[in-house]
């Protein structure tokens, strides 16, 4: 579904991605973990078509069609099913919950389908339904995260890119969000690339994991394998956790 080969990205004068290679198959969850500044957000932004590619390649195969990310506009990537849930949630504070959700479906012209998708989002996150007419800026951090995930789902993703879904949230809320992500993967087959500081949590639900350091992937393996590897845990995942 997704194949990166020797992907290089430069920001300012810095070579931020120094040639990363990874692949993700349909229906899989991959976790991308690593220290601050390793290049995780840069990777997701590049995949969404928001940063230019300096070298190597990033290819996406959806519904049997291969797209070269370097040559595809961001809105076409969204239309094809690649949807980004950005770092820091980025909900529109002055718009209502429902208006935020509708923005996720901005490429969709089918009002009935949009209504269905709204109902699905409210079924998944009932609190969003209860607060549908309130402005998003008044939601708690956890509710805003649910809104950000809900908004991404409104675009009917086949591959969902999630940047730090746990950031700033209480463990209980984080766990609920990860349970929901695992359920979306199981029941709807949505593939995911999840960037997470809480590597333990992400690797728990991931089929595979990639550890990034200073713009390179230094380790990869099955999610469980990485979790069980004591040296990985010590070196990259913040001790015994
Ligand atoms: N606009 C920019 N211009 C120059 N360098 C940048 C720019 N944005 C990010 N960088 C640098 O790129 C590197 C990778 O940043 P990135 O945001 O991808 O890291 P990250 O792994 O997501 O970190 P974090 O865990 O803190 O979110 C950092 O060294 C950062 O300083
Ligand atoms: Mg980041």
PDB file of C-alpha atoms and ligand atoms in Angstrom:
ATOM      1  CA  UNK A   1       0.000   0.000   0.000  1.00  0.00           C
ATOM      2  CA  UNK A   2       2.804   2.402   0.907  1.00  0.00           C
ATOM      3  CA  UNK A   3       6.421   2.084  -0.100  1.00  0.00           C
ATOM      4  CA  UNK A   4       9.204   4.518   0.777  1.00  0.00           C
ATOM      5  CA  UNK A   5      12.586   3.943  -0.778  1.00  0.00           C
ATOM      6  CA  UNK A   6      15.592   5.929   0.339  1.00  0.00           C
ATOM      7  CA  UNK A   7      13.340   8.937   0.945  1.00  0.00           C
ATOM      8  CA  UNK A   8      15.260  12.159   1.511  1.00  0.00           C
ATOM      9  CA  UNK A   9      13.800  15.458   2.643  1.00  0.00           C
ATOM     10  CA  UNK A  10      15.549  18.745   3.332  1.00  0.00           C
ATOM     11  CA  UNK A  11      14.044  21.545   5.430  1.00  0.00           C
ATOM     12  CA  UNK A  12      15.853  24.854   5.384  1.00  0.00           C
ATOM     13  CA  UNK A  13      19.467  23.752   5.013  1.00  0.00           C
ATOM     14  CA  UNK A  14      19.055  20.651   7.109  1.00  0.00           C
ATOM     15  CA  UNK A  15      18.804  17.184   5.665  1.00  0.00           C
ATOM     16  CA  UNK A  16      15.987  16.022   7.929  1.00  0.00           C
ATOM     17  CA  UNK A  17      15.227  12.639   6.336  1.00  0.00           C
ATOM     18  CA  UNK A  18      18.456  10.926   5.350  1.00  0.00           C
ATOM     19  CA  UNK A  19      17.131   8.164   3.179  1.00  0.00           C
ATOM     20  CA  UNK A  20      14.394   6.196   4.892  1.00  0.00           C
ATOM     21  CA  UNK A  21      12.819   3.036   3.521  1.00  0.00           C
ATOM     22  CA  UNK A  22       9.714   1.372   4.829  1.00  0.00           C
ATOM     23  CA  UNK A  23       6.611  -0.350   3.582  1.00  0.00           C
ATOM     24  CA  UNK A  24       3.105  -0.851   4.819  1.00  0.00           C
ATOM     25  CA  UNK A  25       0.636  -3.418   3.483  1.00  0.00           C
ATOM     26  CA  UNK A  26      -3.125  -2.986   3.237  1.00  0.00           C
ATOM     27  CA  UNK A  27      -4.864  -3.452   6.573  1.00  0.00           C
ATOM     28  CA  UNK A  28      -1.713  -2.970   8.622  1.00  0.00           C
ATOM     29  CA  UNK A  29      -0.931  -0.614  11.477  1.00  0.00           C
ATOM     30  CA  UNK A  30       2.663   0.609  11.625  1.00  0.00           C
ATOM     31  CA  UNK A  31       4.140   2.598  14.489  1.00  0.00           C
ATOM     32  CA  UNK A  32       6.856   5.148  13.830  1.00  0.00           C
ATOM     33  CA  UNK A  33       8.636   5.986  17.058  1.00  0.00           C
ATOM     34  CA  UNK A  34      11.773   7.835  18.115  1.00  0.00           C
ATOM     35  CA  UNK A  35      13.084  10.827  20.037  1.00  0.00           C
ATOM     36  CA  UNK A  36      12.094  14.479  19.556  1.00  0.00           C
ATOM     37  CA  UNK A  37      13.469  15.871  16.325  1.00  0.00           C
ATOM     38  CA  UNK A  38      14.054  12.434  14.746  1.00  0.00           C
ATOM     39  CA  UNK A  39      11.965  13.366  11.695  1.00  0.00           C
ATOM     40  CA  UNK A  40       8.640  11.651  12.413  1.00  0.00           C
ATOM     41  CA  UNK A  41       6.373  14.624  11.692  1.00  0.00           C
ATOM     42  CA  UNK A  42       8.482  15.461   8.647  1.00  0.00           C
ATOM     43  CA  UNK A  43       7.841  11.932   7.354  1.00  0.00           C
ATOM     44  CA  UNK A  44       4.054  12.281   7.704  1.00  0.00           C
ATOM     45  CA  UNK A  45       4.012  15.771   6.164  1.00  0.00           C
ATOM     46  CA  UNK A  46       6.031  14.494   3.222  1.00  0.00           C
ATOM     47  CA  UNK A  47       3.635  11.587   2.707  1.00  0.00           C
ATOM     48  CA  UNK A  48       0.690  14.025   2.640  1.00  0.00           C
ATOM     49  CA  UNK A  49       2.397  15.988  -0.102  1.00  0.00           C
ATOM     50  CA  UNK A  50       3.124  18.992   2.137  1.00  0.00           C
ATOM     51  CA  UNK A  51       6.926  18.947   1.773  1.00  0.00           C
ATOM     52  CA  UNK A  52       9.038  18.474  -1.339  1.00  0.00           C
ATOM     53  CA  UNK A  53      10.976  15.258  -1.798  1.00  0.00           C
ATOM     54  CA  UNK A  54      14.707  15.776  -2.353  1.00  0.00           C
ATOM     55  CA  UNK A  55      15.605  12.191  -3.232  1.00  0.00           C
ATOM     56  CA  UNK A  56      14.342   8.625  -3.274  1.00  0.00           C
ATOM     57  CA  UNK A  57      10.668   7.821  -3.684  1.00  0.00           C
ATOM     58  CA  UNK A  58       7.339   7.503  -1.911  1.00  0.00           C
ATOM     59  CA  UNK A  59       4.639   5.472  -3.635  1.00  0.00           C
ATOM     60  CA  UNK A  60       1.112   4.749  -2.616  1.00  0.00           C
ATOM     61  CA  UNK A  61      -1.051   1.987  -4.072  1.00  0.00           C
ATOM     62  CA  UNK A  62      -4.766   2.382  -3.392  1.00  0.00           C
ATOM     63  CA  UNK A  63      -7.504   0.441  -5.172  1.00  0.00           C
ATOM     64  CA  UNK A  64      -4.937  -0.948  -7.597  1.00  0.00           C
ATOM     65  CA  UNK A  65      -3.770   2.516  -8.632  1.00  0.00           C
ATOM     66  CA  UNK A  66      -0.210   3.552  -7.965  1.00  0.00           C
ATOM     67  CA  UNK A  67       0.433   7.170  -7.055  1.00  0.00           C
ATOM     68  CA  UNK A  68       3.842   8.817  -6.916  1.00  0.00           C
ATOM     69  CA  UNK A  69       3.523  11.131  -3.920  1.00  0.00           C
ATOM     70  CA  UNK A  70       6.105  13.526  -5.372  1.00  0.00           C
ATOM     71  CA  UNK A  71       3.825  14.123  -8.352  1.00  0.00           C
ATOM     72  CA  UNK A  72       0.415  14.121  -6.698  1.00  0.00           C
ATOM     73  CA  UNK A  73      -1.272  17.207  -5.210  1.00  0.00           C
ATOM     74  CA  UNK A  74      -2.274  16.942  -1.525  1.00  0.00           C
ATOM     75  CA  UNK A  75      -6.013  17.127  -2.264  1.00  0.00           C
ATOM     76  CA  UNK A  76      -5.699  14.264  -4.764  1.00  0.00           C
ATOM     77  CA  UNK A  77      -3.942  12.198  -2.118  1.00  0.00           C
ATOM     78  CA  UNK A  78      -6.856  12.865   0.253  1.00  0.00           C
ATOM     79  CA  UNK A  79      -9.356  11.966  -2.443  1.00  0.00           C
ATOM     80  CA  UNK A  80      -7.477   8.697  -3.026  1.00  0.00           C
ATOM     81  CA  UNK A  81      -7.791   7.815   0.673  1.00  0.00           C
ATOM     82  CA  UNK A  82      -4.624   9.120   2.323  1.00  0.00           C
ATOM     83  CA  UNK A  83      -5.730  11.251   5.270  1.00  0.00           C
ATOM     84  CA  UNK A  84      -3.552  13.055   7.811  1.00  0.00           C
ATOM     85  CA  UNK A  85      -4.516  13.700  11.415  1.00  0.00           C
ATOM     86  CA  UNK A  86      -1.895  16.339  12.251  1.00  0.00           C
ATOM     87  CA  UNK A  87       0.314  16.966  15.274  1.00  0.00           C
ATOM     88  CA  UNK A  88      -1.488  19.136  17.832  1.00  0.00           C
ATOM     89  CA  UNK A  89      -4.976  18.199  16.534  1.00  0.00           C
ATOM     90  CA  UNK A  90      -5.525  21.578  14.799  1.00  0.00           C
ATOM     91  CA  UNK A  91      -9.266  21.782  15.186  1.00  0.00           C
ATOM     92  CA  UNK A  92     -10.902  25.064  14.190  1.00  0.00           C
ATOM     93  CA  UNK A  93     -11.671  26.558  17.596  1.00  0.00           C
ATOM     94  CA  UNK A  94     -14.374  29.006  16.465  1.00  0.00           C
ATOM     95  CA  UNK A  95     -16.266  26.479  14.392  1.00  0.00           C
ATOM     96  CA  UNK A  96     -18.676  24.014  15.948  1.00  0.00           C
ATOM     97  CA  UNK A  97     -17.903  20.352  16.381  1.00  0.00           C
ATOM     98  CA  UNK A  98     -20.149  19.477  13.454  1.00  0.00           C
ATOM     99  CA  UNK A  99     -18.642  22.167  11.221  1.00  0.00           C
ATOM    100  CA  UNK A 100     -15.190  20.756  11.974  1.00  0.00           C
ATOM    101  CA  UNK A 101     -16.387  17.261  11.077  1.00  0.00           C
ATOM    102  CA  UNK A 102     -17.943  18.496   7.834  1.00  0.00           C
ATOM    103  CA  UNK A 103     -14.611  20.039   6.834  1.00  0.00           C
ATOM    104  CA  UNK A 104     -13.157  16.540   6.812  1.00  0.00           C
ATOM    105  CA  UNK A 105     -15.595  15.702   4.018  1.00  0.00           C
ATOM    106  CA  UNK A 106     -14.879  18.842   1.984  1.00  0.00           C
ATOM    107  CA  UNK A 107     -14.203  16.840  -1.179  1.00  0.00           C
ATOM    108  CA  UNK A 108     -17.498  14.977  -0.873  1.00  0.00           C
ATOM    109  CA  UNK A 109     -20.556  16.392  -2.671  1.00  0.00           C
ATOM    110  CA  UNK A 110     -23.007  13.707  -1.558  1.00  0.00           C
ATOM    111  CA  UNK A 111     -25.101  15.190   1.283  1.00  0.00           C
ATOM    112  CA  UNK A 112     -26.666  11.861   2.223  1.00  0.00           C
ATOM    113  CA  UNK A 113     -23.272  10.206   2.502  1.00  0.00           C
ATOM    114  CA  UNK A 114     -21.982  13.114   4.601  1.00  0.00           C
ATOM    115  CA  UNK A 115     -24.962  12.692   6.951  1.00  0.00           C
ATOM    116  CA  UNK A 116     -24.151   8.963   7.255  1.00  0.00           C
ATOM    117  CA  UNK A 117     -20.517   9.714   7.978  1.00  0.00           C
ATOM    118  CA  UNK A 118     -21.532  12.224  10.671  1.00  0.00           C
ATOM    119  CA  UNK A 119     -23.753   9.600  12.275  1.00  0.00           C
ATOM    120  CA  UNK A 120     -20.879   7.111  12.199  1.00  0.00           C
ATOM    121  CA  UNK A 121     -18.542   9.635  13.840  1.00  0.00           C
ATOM    122  CA  UNK A 122     -21.140  10.298  16.576  1.00  0.00           C
ATOM    123  CA  UNK A 123     -21.619   6.571  17.102  1.00  0.00           C
ATOM    124  CA  UNK A 124     -17.868   6.133  17.481  1.00  0.00           C
ATOM    125  CA  UNK A 125     -17.467   9.163  19.769  1.00  0.00           C
ATOM    126  CA  UNK A 126     -20.837   9.862  21.450  1.00  0.00           C
ATOM    127  CA  UNK A 127     -19.411  12.905  23.242  1.00  0.00           C
ATOM    128  CA  UNK A 128     -19.026  14.611  19.849  1.00  0.00           C
ATOM    129  CA  UNK A 129     -22.717  14.079  19.170  1.00  0.00           C
ATOM    130  CA  UNK A 130     -23.632  15.585  22.524  1.00  0.00           C
ATOM    131  CA  UNK A 131     -21.475  18.622  21.789  1.00  0.00           C
ATOM    132  CA  UNK A 132     -22.151  18.934  18.058  1.00  0.00           C
ATOM    133  CA  UNK A 133     -23.339  22.563  18.207  1.00  0.00           C
ATOM    134  CA  UNK A 134     -20.677  23.824  20.614  1.00  0.00           C
ATOM    135  CA  UNK A 135     -17.512  25.499  19.423  1.00  0.00           C
ATOM    136  CA  UNK A 136     -14.576  23.141  19.188  1.00  0.00           C
ATOM    137  CA  UNK A 137     -12.352  25.509  21.173  1.00  0.00           C
ATOM    138  CA  UNK A 138     -14.373  24.698  24.293  1.00  0.00           C
ATOM    139  CA  UNK A 139     -13.711  20.951  24.125  1.00  0.00           C
ATOM    140  CA  UNK A 140     -11.215  19.252  26.421  1.00  0.00           C
ATOM    141  CA  UNK A 141      -7.935  18.014  24.953  1.00  0.00           C
ATOM    142  CA  UNK A 142      -9.226  14.457  24.733  1.00  0.00           C
ATOM    143  CA  UNK A 143     -12.450  15.560  23.056  1.00  0.00           C
ATOM    144  CA  UNK A 144     -10.456  17.644  20.571  1.00  0.00           C
ATOM    145  CA  UNK A 145      -8.388  14.572  19.754  1.00  0.00           C
ATOM    146  CA  UNK A 146     -11.585  12.583  19.160  1.00  0.00           C
ATOM    147  CA  UNK A 147     -12.752  15.430  16.935  1.00  0.00           C
ATOM    148  CA  UNK A 148      -9.485  15.378  14.993  1.00  0.00           C
ATOM    149  CA  UNK A 149      -9.804  11.614  14.454  1.00  0.00           C
ATOM    150  CA  UNK A 150     -13.499  11.995  13.605  1.00  0.00           C
ATOM    151  CA  UNK A 151     -12.705  14.719  11.071  1.00  0.00           C
ATOM    152  CA  UNK A 152     -10.087  12.491   9.440  1.00  0.00           C
ATOM    153  CA  UNK A 153     -12.626   9.648   9.232  1.00  0.00           C
ATOM    154  CA  UNK A 154     -15.090  11.932   7.438  1.00  0.00           C
ATOM    155  CA  UNK A 155     -12.713  11.735   4.454  1.00  0.00           C
ATOM    156  CA  UNK A 156     -13.139   7.924   4.420  1.00  0.00           C
ATOM    157  CA  UNK A 157      -9.432   7.105   4.733  1.00  0.00           C
ATOM    158  CA  UNK A 158      -7.871   3.924   3.481  1.00  0.00           C
ATOM    159  CA  UNK A 159      -4.583   4.953   5.020  1.00  0.00           C
ATOM    160  CA  UNK A 160      -4.671   7.176   8.083  1.00  0.00           C
ATOM    161  CA  UNK A 161      -1.568   9.087   9.180  1.00  0.00           C
ATOM    162  CA  UNK A 162      -1.728   9.969  12.883  1.00  0.00           C
ATOM    163  CA  UNK A 163       0.775  12.314  14.510  1.00  0.00           C
ATOM    164  CA  UNK A 164       1.037  11.895  18.296  1.00  0.00           C
ATOM    165  CA  UNK A 165      -2.564  11.030  19.130  1.00  0.00           C
ATOM    166  CA  UNK A 166      -1.666  10.743  22.838  1.00  0.00           C
ATOM    167  CA  UNK A 167      -0.011  14.150  23.181  1.00  0.00           C
ATOM    168  CA  UNK A 168      -1.083  15.870  26.401  1.00  0.00           C
ATOM    169  CA  UNK A 169      -3.873  13.422  27.214  1.00  0.00           C
ATOM    170  CA  UNK A 170      -4.540  11.498  30.399  1.00  0.00           C
ATOM    171  CA  UNK A 171      -3.624   7.786  30.143  1.00  0.00           C
ATOM    172  CA  UNK A 172      -7.264   6.713  30.346  1.00  0.00           C
ATOM    173  CA  UNK A 173      -8.303   8.915  27.418  1.00  0.00           C
ATOM    174  CA  UNK A 174      -5.257   7.861  25.419  1.00  0.00           C
ATOM    175  CA  UNK A 175      -6.162   4.241  25.937  1.00  0.00           C
ATOM    176  CA  UNK A 176      -9.706   4.843  24.710  1.00  0.00           C
ATOM    177  CA  UNK A 177      -8.411   6.525  21.589  1.00  0.00           C
ATOM    178  CA  UNK A 178      -6.020   3.679  20.870  1.00  0.00           C
ATOM    179  CA  UNK A 179      -8.785   1.121  21.454  1.00  0.00           C
ATOM    180  CA  UNK A 180     -10.891   2.983  18.916  1.00  0.00           C
ATOM    181  CA  UNK A 181      -8.033   3.067  16.412  1.00  0.00           C
ATOM    182  CA  UNK A 182      -7.488  -0.682  16.802  1.00  0.00           C
ATOM    183  CA  UNK A 183     -11.231  -1.235  16.296  1.00  0.00           C
ATOM    184  CA  UNK A 184     -11.269   0.900  13.131  1.00  0.00           C
ATOM    185  CA  UNK A 185      -8.404  -1.154  11.802  1.00  0.00           C
ATOM    186  CA  UNK A 186     -10.023  -4.484  12.681  1.00  0.00           C
ATOM    187  CA  UNK A 187     -13.541  -3.693  11.564  1.00  0.00           C
ATOM    188  CA  UNK A 188     -13.050  -1.363   8.625  1.00  0.00           C
ATOM    189  CA  UNK A 189      -9.565  -2.407   7.549  1.00  0.00           C
ATOM    190  CA  UNK A 190      -8.207   1.139   7.755  1.00  0.00           C
ATOM    191  CA  UNK A 191      -4.402   1.012   7.492  1.00  0.00           C
ATOM    192  CA  UNK A 192      -2.513   3.386   9.784  1.00  0.00           C
ATOM    193  CA  UNK A 193       0.890   4.907  10.225  1.00  0.00           C
ATOM    194  CA  UNK A 194       1.001   6.133  13.807  1.00  0.00           C
ATOM    195  CA  UNK A 195       3.703   8.466  15.087  1.00  0.00           C
ATOM    196  CA  UNK A 196       3.856   8.247  18.865  1.00  0.00           C
ATOM    197  CA  UNK A 197       6.021   9.355  21.774  1.00  0.00           C
ATOM    198  CA  UNK A 198       4.283   6.704  23.817  1.00  0.00           C
ATOM    199  CA  UNK A 199       6.011   3.944  21.888  1.00  0.00           C
ATOM    200  CA  UNK A 200       4.778   1.171  24.154  1.00  0.00           C
ATOM    201  CA  UNK A 201       1.178   2.028  23.503  1.00  0.00           C
ATOM    202  CA  UNK A 202       1.620   2.330  19.742  1.00  0.00           C
ATOM    203  CA  UNK A 203       3.618  -0.889  19.448  1.00  0.00           C
ATOM    204  CA  UNK A 204       0.896  -2.724  21.388  1.00  0.00           C
ATOM    205  CA  UNK A 205      -1.600  -2.232  18.571  1.00  0.00           C
ATOM    206  CA  UNK A 206       0.873  -2.103  15.664  1.00  0.00           C
ATOM    207  CA  UNK A 207       1.640  -4.983  13.341  1.00  0.00           C
ATOM    208  CA  UNK A 208       5.060  -3.510  12.724  1.00  0.00           C
ATOM    209  CA  UNK A 209       7.239  -0.797  14.112  1.00  0.00           C
ATOM    210  CA  UNK A 210      10.015   1.484  12.916  1.00  0.00           C
ATOM    211  CA  UNK A 211      12.410   3.295  15.208  1.00  0.00           C
ATOM    212  CA  UNK A 212      13.784   6.585  13.890  1.00  0.00           C
ATOM    213  CA  UNK A 213      16.886   8.384  14.997  1.00  0.00           C
ATOM    214  CA  UNK A 214      18.263  11.592  13.474  1.00  0.00           C
ATOM    215  CA  UNK A 215      16.514  11.174  10.145  1.00  0.00           C
ATOM    216  CA  UNK A 216      17.164   7.465   9.668  1.00  0.00           C
ATOM    217  CA  UNK A 217      15.333   4.276  10.519  1.00  0.00           C
ATOM    218  CA  UNK A 218      17.668   2.438  12.852  1.00  0.00           C
ATOM    219  CA  UNK A 219      15.475  -0.531  13.744  1.00  0.00           C
ATOM    220  CA  UNK A 220      12.343  -2.220  12.499  1.00  0.00           C
ATOM    221  CA  UNK A 221      10.387  -5.342  13.265  1.00  0.00           C
ATOM    222  CA  UNK A 222       7.046  -6.743  14.297  1.00  0.00           C
ATOM    223  CA  UNK A 223       5.372  -4.553  16.943  1.00  0.00           C
ATOM    224  CA  UNK A 224       5.536  -7.290  19.586  1.00  0.00           C
ATOM    225  CA  UNK A 225       9.119  -8.156  18.703  1.00  0.00           C
ATOM    226  CA  UNK A 226      10.266  -4.588  19.287  1.00  0.00           C
ATOM    227  CA  UNK A 227       8.340  -4.432  22.552  1.00  0.00           C
ATOM    228  CA  UNK A 228       9.943  -7.623  23.784  1.00  0.00           C
ATOM    229  CA  UNK A 229      13.456  -6.639  22.768  1.00  0.00           C
ATOM    230  CA  UNK A 230      15.004  -5.340  25.984  1.00  0.00           C
ATOM    231  CA  UNK A 231      17.708  -3.363  24.217  1.00  0.00           C
ATOM    232  CA  UNK A 232      15.137  -1.528  22.113  1.00  0.00           C
ATOM    233  CA  UNK A 233      13.104  -0.730  25.162  1.00  0.00           C
ATOM    234  CA  UNK A 234      16.134   0.655  26.971  1.00  0.00           C
ATOM    235  CA  UNK A 235      17.624   2.578  24.108  1.00  0.00           C
ATOM    236  CA  UNK A 236      14.573   4.040  22.438  1.00  0.00           C
ATOM    237  CA  UNK A 237      11.439   3.589  24.405  1.00  0.00           C
ATOM    238  CA  UNK A 238      12.389   5.249  27.656  1.00  0.00           C
ATOM    239  CA  UNK A 239      13.393   2.411  29.975  1.00  0.00           C
ATOM    240  CA  UNK A 240      11.247  -0.368  31.318  1.00  0.00           C
ATOM    241  CA  UNK A 241       7.986   1.595  30.846  1.00  0.00           C
TER     242      UNK A 241
HETATM  243  N1  LIG B   1      10.684  24.359   8.932  1.00  0.00           N
HETATM  244  C1  LIG B   1      11.849  23.805   9.299  1.00  0.00           C
HETATM  245  N2  LIG B   1      13.043  24.262   8.879  1.00  0.00           N
HETATM  246  C2  LIG B   1      14.191  23.678   9.252  1.00  0.00           C
HETATM  247  N3  LIG B   1      14.263  22.602  10.046  1.00  0.00           N
HETATM  248  C3  LIG B   1      13.103  22.096  10.492  1.00  0.00           C
HETATM  249  C4  LIG B   1      11.828  22.664  10.155  1.00  0.00           C
HETATM  250  N4  LIG B   1      10.877  21.946  10.747  1.00  0.00           N
HETATM  251  C5  LIG B   1      11.488  20.963  11.420  1.00  0.00           C
HETATM  252  N5  LIG B   1      12.828  21.067  11.279  1.00  0.00           N
HETATM  253  C6  LIG B   1      13.844  20.171  11.874  1.00  0.00           C
HETATM  254  O1  LIG B   1      13.635  18.874  11.381  1.00  0.00           O
HETATM  255  C7  LIG B   1      13.953  17.903  12.384  1.00  0.00           C
HETATM  256  C8  LIG B   1      12.847  16.899  12.488  1.00  0.00           C
HETATM  257  O2  LIG B   1      11.654  17.537  12.942  1.00  0.00           O
HETATM  258  P1  LIG B   1      10.279  16.739  13.095  1.00  0.00           P
HETATM  259  O3  LIG B   1       9.263  17.724  13.478  1.00  0.00           O
HETATM  260  O4  LIG B   1      10.059  15.926  11.896  1.00  0.00           O
HETATM  261  O5  LIG B   1      10.648  15.783  14.313  1.00  0.00           O
HETATM  262  P2  LIG B   1       9.726  14.807  15.151  1.00  0.00           P
HETATM  263  O6  LIG B   1      10.379  13.459  15.120  1.00  0.00           O
HETATM  264  O7  LIG B   1       8.320  14.886  14.717  1.00  0.00           O
HETATM  265  O8  LIG B   1       9.888  15.396  16.634  1.00  0.00           O
HETATM  266  P3  LIG B   1       8.816  15.524  17.842  1.00  0.00           P
HETATM  267  O9  LIG B   1       8.817  14.203  18.526  1.00  0.00           O
HETATM  268  O10 LIG B   1       9.430  16.580  18.717  1.00  0.00           O
HETATM  269  O11 LIG B   1       7.496  15.929  17.288  1.00  0.00           O
HETATM  270  C9  LIG B   1      14.204  18.686  13.657  1.00  0.00           C
HETATM  271  O12 LIG B   1      15.599  18.756  13.859  1.00  0.00           O
HETATM  272  C10 LIG B   1      13.641  20.055  13.362  1.00  0.00           C
HETATM  273  O13 LIG B   1      14.355  21.050  14.038  1.00  0.00           O
HETATM  274 MG1  LIG B   2       6.574  15.567  15.609  1.00  0.00          MG
END
